[in-house]
CSV table of C-alpha atoms in Angstrom, one decimal:
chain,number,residue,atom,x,y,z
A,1,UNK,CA,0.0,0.0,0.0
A,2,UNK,CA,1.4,3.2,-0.8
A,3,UNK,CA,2.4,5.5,1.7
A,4,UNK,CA,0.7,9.1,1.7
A,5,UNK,CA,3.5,10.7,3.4
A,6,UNK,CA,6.7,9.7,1.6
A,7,UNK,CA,5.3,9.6,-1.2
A,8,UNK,CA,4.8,13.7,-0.7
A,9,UNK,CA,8.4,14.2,0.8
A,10,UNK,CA,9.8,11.9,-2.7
A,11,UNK,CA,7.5,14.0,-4.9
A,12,UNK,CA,8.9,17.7,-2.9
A,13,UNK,CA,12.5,16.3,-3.2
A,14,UNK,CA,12.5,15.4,-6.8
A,15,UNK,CA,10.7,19.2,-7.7
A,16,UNK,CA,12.1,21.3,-5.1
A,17,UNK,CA,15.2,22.4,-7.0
A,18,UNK,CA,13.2,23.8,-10.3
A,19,UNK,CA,10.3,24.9,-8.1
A,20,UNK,CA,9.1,27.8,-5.9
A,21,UNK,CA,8.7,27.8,-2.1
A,22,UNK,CA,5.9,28.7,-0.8
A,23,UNK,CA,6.8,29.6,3.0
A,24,UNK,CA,3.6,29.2,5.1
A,25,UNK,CA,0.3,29.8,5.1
A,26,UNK,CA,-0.8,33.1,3.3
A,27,UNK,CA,2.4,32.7,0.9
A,28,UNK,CA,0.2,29.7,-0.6
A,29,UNK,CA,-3.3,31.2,-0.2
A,30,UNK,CA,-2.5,34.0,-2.2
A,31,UNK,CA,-0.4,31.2,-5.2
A,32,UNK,CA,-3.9,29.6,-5.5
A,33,UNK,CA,-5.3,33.0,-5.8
A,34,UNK,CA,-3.5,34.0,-9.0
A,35,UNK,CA,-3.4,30.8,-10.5
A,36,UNK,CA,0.0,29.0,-9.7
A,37,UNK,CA,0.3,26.0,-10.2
A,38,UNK,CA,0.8,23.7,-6.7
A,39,UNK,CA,2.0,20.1,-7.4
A,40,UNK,CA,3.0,19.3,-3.5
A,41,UNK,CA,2.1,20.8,-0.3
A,42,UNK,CA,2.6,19.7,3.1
A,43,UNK,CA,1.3,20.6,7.1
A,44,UNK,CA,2.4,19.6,10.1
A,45,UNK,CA,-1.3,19.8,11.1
A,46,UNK,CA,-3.3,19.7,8.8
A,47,UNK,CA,-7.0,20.1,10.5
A,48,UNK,CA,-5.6,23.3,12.3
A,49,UNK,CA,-4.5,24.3,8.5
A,50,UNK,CA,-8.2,24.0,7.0
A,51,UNK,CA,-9.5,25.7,10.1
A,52,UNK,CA,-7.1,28.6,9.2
A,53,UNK,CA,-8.7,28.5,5.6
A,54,UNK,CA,-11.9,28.6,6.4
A,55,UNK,CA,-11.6,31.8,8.7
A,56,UNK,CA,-9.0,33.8,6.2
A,57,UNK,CA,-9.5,32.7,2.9
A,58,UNK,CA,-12.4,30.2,2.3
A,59,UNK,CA,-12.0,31.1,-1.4
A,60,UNK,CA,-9.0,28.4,-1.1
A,61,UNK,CA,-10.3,26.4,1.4
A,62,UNK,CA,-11.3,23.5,-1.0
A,63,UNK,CA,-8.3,23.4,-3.3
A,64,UNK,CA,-6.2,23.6,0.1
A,65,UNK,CA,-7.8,19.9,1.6
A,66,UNK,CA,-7.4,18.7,-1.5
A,67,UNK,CA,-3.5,19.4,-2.1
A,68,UNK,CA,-2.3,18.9,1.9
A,69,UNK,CA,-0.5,16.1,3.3
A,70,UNK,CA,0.1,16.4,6.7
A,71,UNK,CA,4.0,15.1,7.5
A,72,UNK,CA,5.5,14.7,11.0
A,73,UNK,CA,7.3,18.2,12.7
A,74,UNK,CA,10.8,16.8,11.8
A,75,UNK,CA,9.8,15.8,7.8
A,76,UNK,CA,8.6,19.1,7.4
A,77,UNK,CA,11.7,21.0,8.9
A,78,UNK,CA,13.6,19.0,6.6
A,79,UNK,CA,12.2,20.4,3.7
A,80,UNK,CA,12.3,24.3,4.8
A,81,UNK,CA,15.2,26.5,5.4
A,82,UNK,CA,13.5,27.6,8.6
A,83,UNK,CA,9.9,26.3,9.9
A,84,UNK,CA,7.3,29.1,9.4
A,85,UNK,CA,4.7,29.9,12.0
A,86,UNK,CA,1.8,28.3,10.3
A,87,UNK,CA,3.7,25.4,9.5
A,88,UNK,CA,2.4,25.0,6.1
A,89,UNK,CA,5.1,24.7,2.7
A,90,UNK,CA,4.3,23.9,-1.1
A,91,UNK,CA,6.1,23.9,-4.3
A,92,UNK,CA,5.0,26.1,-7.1
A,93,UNK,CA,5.7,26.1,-10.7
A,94,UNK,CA,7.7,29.1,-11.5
A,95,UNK,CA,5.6,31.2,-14.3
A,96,UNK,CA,7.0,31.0,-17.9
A,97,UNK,CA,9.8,34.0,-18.3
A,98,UNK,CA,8.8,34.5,-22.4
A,99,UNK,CA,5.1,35.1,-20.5
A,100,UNK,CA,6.3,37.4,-18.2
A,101,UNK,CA,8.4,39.6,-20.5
A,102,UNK,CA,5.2,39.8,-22.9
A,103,UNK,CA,3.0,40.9,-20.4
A,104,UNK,CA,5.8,43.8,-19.4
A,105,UNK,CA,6.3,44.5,-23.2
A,106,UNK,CA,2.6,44.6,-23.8
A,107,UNK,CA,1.1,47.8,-25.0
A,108,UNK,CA,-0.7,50.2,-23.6
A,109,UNK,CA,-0.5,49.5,-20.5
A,110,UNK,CA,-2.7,50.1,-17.8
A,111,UNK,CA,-0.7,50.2,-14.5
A,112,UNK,CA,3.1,51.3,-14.2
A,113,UNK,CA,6.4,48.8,-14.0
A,114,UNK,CA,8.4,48.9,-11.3
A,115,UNK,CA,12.6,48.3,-10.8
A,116,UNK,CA,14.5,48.2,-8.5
A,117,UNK,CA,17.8,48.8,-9.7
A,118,UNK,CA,20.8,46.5,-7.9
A,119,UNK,CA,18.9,45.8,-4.7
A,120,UNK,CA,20.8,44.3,-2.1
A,121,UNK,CA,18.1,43.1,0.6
A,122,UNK,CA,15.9,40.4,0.1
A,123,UNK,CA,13.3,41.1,2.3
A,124,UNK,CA,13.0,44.6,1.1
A,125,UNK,CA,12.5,43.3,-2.6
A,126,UNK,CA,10.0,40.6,-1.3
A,127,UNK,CA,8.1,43.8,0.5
A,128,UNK,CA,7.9,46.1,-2.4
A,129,UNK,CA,6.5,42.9,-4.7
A,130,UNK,CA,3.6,42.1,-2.3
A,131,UNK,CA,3.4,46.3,-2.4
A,132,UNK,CA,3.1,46.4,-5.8
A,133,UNK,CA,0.7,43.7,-6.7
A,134,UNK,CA,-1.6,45.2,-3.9
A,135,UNK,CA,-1.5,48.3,-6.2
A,136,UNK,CA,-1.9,46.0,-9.7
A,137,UNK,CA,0.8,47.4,-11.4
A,138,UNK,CA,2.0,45.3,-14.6
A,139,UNK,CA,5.5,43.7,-13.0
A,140,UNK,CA,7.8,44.5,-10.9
A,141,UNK,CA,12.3,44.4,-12.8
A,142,UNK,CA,15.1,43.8,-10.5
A,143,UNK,CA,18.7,44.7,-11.9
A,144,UNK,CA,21.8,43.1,-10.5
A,145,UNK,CA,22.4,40.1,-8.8
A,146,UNK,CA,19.9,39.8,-6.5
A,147,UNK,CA,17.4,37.0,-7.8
A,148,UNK,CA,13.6,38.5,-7.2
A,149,UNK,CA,12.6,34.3,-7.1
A,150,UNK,CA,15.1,33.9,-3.8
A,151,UNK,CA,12.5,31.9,-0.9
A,152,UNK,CA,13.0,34.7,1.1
A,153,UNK,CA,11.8,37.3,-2.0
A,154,UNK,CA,9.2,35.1,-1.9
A,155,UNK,CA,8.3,34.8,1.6
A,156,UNK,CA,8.3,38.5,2.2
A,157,UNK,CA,6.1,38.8,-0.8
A,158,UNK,CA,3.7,36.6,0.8
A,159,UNK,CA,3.4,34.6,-2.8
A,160,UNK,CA,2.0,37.3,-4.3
A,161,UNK,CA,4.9,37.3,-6.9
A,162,UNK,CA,2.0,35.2,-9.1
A,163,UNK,CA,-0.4,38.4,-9.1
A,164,UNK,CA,2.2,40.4,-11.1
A,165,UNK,CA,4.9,39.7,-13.0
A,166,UNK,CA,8.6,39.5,-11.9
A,167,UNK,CA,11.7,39.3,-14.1
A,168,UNK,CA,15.5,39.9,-13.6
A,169,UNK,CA,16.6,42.2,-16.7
A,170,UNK,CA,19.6,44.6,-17.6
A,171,UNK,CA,19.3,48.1,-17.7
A,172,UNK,CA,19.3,48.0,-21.6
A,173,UNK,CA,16.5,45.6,-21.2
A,174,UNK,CA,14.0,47.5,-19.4
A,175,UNK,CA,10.0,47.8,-20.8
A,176,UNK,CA,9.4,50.7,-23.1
A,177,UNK,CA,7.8,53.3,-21.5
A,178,UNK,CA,8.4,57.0,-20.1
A,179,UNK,CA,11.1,56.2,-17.0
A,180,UNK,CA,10.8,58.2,-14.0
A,181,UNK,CA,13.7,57.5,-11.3
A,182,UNK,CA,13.6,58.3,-8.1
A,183,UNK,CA,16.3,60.5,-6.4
A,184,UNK,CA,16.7,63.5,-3.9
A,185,UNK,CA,17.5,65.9,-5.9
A,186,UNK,CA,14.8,65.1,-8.7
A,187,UNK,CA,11.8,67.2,-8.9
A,188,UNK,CA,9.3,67.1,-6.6
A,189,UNK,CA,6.5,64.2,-7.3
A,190,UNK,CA,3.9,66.0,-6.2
A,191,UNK,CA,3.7,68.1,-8.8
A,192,UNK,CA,4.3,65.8,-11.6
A,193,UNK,CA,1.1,63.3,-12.7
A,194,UNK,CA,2.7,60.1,-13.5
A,195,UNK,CA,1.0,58.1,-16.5
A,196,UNK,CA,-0.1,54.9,-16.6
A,197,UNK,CA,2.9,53.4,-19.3
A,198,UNK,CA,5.4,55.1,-16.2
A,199,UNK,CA,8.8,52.7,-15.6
A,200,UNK,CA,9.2,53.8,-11.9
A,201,UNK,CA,12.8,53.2,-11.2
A,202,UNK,CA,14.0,52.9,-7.6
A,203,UNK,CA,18.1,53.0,-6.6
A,204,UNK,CA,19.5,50.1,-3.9
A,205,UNK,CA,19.2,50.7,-0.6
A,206,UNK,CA,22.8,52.1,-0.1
A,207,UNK,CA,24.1,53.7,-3.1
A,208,UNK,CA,21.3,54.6,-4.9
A,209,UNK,CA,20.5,55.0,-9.0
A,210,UNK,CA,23.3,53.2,-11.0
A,211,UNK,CA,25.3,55.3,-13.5
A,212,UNK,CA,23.7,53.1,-16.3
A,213,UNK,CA,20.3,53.9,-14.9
A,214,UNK,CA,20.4,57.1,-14.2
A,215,UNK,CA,21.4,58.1,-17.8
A,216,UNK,CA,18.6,56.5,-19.2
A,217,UNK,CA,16.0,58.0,-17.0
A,218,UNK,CA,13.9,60.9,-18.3
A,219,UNK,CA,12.5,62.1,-15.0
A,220,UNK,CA,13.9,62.6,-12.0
A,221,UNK,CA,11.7,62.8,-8.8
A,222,UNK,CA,12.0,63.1,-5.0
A,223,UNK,CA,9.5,62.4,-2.4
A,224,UNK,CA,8.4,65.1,0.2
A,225,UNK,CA,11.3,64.5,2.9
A,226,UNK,CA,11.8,66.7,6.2
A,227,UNK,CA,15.1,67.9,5.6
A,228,UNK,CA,17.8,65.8,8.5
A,229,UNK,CA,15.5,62.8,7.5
A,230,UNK,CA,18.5,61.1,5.2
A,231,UNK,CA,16.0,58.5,3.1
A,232,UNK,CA,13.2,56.3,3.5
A,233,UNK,CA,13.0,52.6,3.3
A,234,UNK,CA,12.9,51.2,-0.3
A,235,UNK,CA,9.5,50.1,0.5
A,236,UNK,CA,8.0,53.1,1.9
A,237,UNK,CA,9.2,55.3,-1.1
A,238,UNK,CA,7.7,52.5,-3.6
A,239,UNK,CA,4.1,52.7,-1.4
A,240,UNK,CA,4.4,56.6,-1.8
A,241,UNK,CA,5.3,56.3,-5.3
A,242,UNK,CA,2.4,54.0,-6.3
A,243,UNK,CA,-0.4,55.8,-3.8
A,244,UNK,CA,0.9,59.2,-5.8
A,245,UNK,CA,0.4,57.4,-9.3
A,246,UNK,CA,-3.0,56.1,-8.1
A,247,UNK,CA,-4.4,58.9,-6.9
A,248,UNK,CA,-3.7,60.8,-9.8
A,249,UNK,CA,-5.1,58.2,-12.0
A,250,UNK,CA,-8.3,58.2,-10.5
A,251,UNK,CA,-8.6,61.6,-9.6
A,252,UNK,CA,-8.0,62.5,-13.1
């Protein structure tokens, strides 16, 4: 008779290294939402699991009893970096890159592209994806080394990196499209309405716009800062960003 459990923990094993992990709970409520594709998933309790379904997201609730196997504490902290509250994991399929890089390249487009260009922090990147597909915008570009697909990108995105697009491109690569970079001494964004085609460019967290960046930008734009105040978290100046661009759109 086949054996529920390792027959979970062979199928995670032999797709964990070309698929995505899904770090708890709401990382895989919101993957089901936007249509990823969920091959494995595993609990280390798996009636307190549904329970949680049924009060946050009973939208999910069936598709979750139907992918769960529940696996003993130590199986399952075998098969994540670090155990997450909820104690809930799955493997996604990664969406198609030749997909992704359509829907950026698409035109018109309704809602703005974001890039960060050379981040360094992971968490920070995983912040401002699950900021910007709260907002809807088309993607979200990373430059540099920094891999936007990283299971802790993902796991402070909260799997929300399948309700927009995410790609790793060059500077040369970047969407057509208007590109307005942030940077102290741009203009100020109040006063500029952004349109909905905008590339919103955003430097790393420590040195800012790259050279390569920065002469490719057409408009540059600072946020409202008290002056002493030296920056604002990348996050925080991509949620001002985005709340400016909306506003205008529907205000307009």
């Amino acid at each position: 008779m086949s054996d529920p459990t390792a027959d979970t923990v062979s199928a995670w094993r032999r797709l964990a290294g070309a698929c995505v992990l899904l770090d708890g709970f709401h990382a895989l409520k919101h993957a089901l939402r936007f249509g990823a594709e969920v091959p494995v998933a595993v609990t280390t309790d798996r009636r307190a699991a549904l329970t949680l379904a049924g009060e946050l997201a009973p939208d999910v609730r069936e598709r979750l009893a139907g992918l769960l196997t529940e696996v003993p504490e130590p199986t399952y902290q075998s098969l994540v970096p670090r155990p997450h509250p909820t104690a809930v994991a799955a493997l996604a399929v990664r969406p198609s890159r030749a997909a992704g890089l359509e829907k950026l390249a698409h035109a018109p487009r309704t809602a703005p592209v974001v890039v960060l260009d050379n981040p360094r922090n992971l968490g920070n990147a995983g912040a401002v994806i699950r900021l910007a597909a709260g907002f809807g915008v088309t993607g979200v570009v990373t430059t540099g080394t920094l891999d936007p697909w990283h299971p802790t990108v993902v796991r402070g995105g909260a799997g929300l990196h399948f309700a927009t697009v995410v790609e790793r491109l060059a500077a040369d690569e970047l969407p057509a499209g208007p590109l307005f970079a942030l940077d102290p001494e741009g203009d100020d964004i109040r006063g500029v309405k952004l349109p909905d085609d905008a590339v919103l460019a955003f430097g790393s967290e420590r040195s800012g716009l790259s050279a390569e960046l920065r002469a490719r930008t057409d408009h540059l734009l600072s946020l409202p800062m008290r002056p002493q105040v030296s920056s604002y978290n990348l996050a925080t100046s991509v949620a001002m960003t985005l709340y400016h661009w909306s506003a205008t759109a529907y205000g307009s």
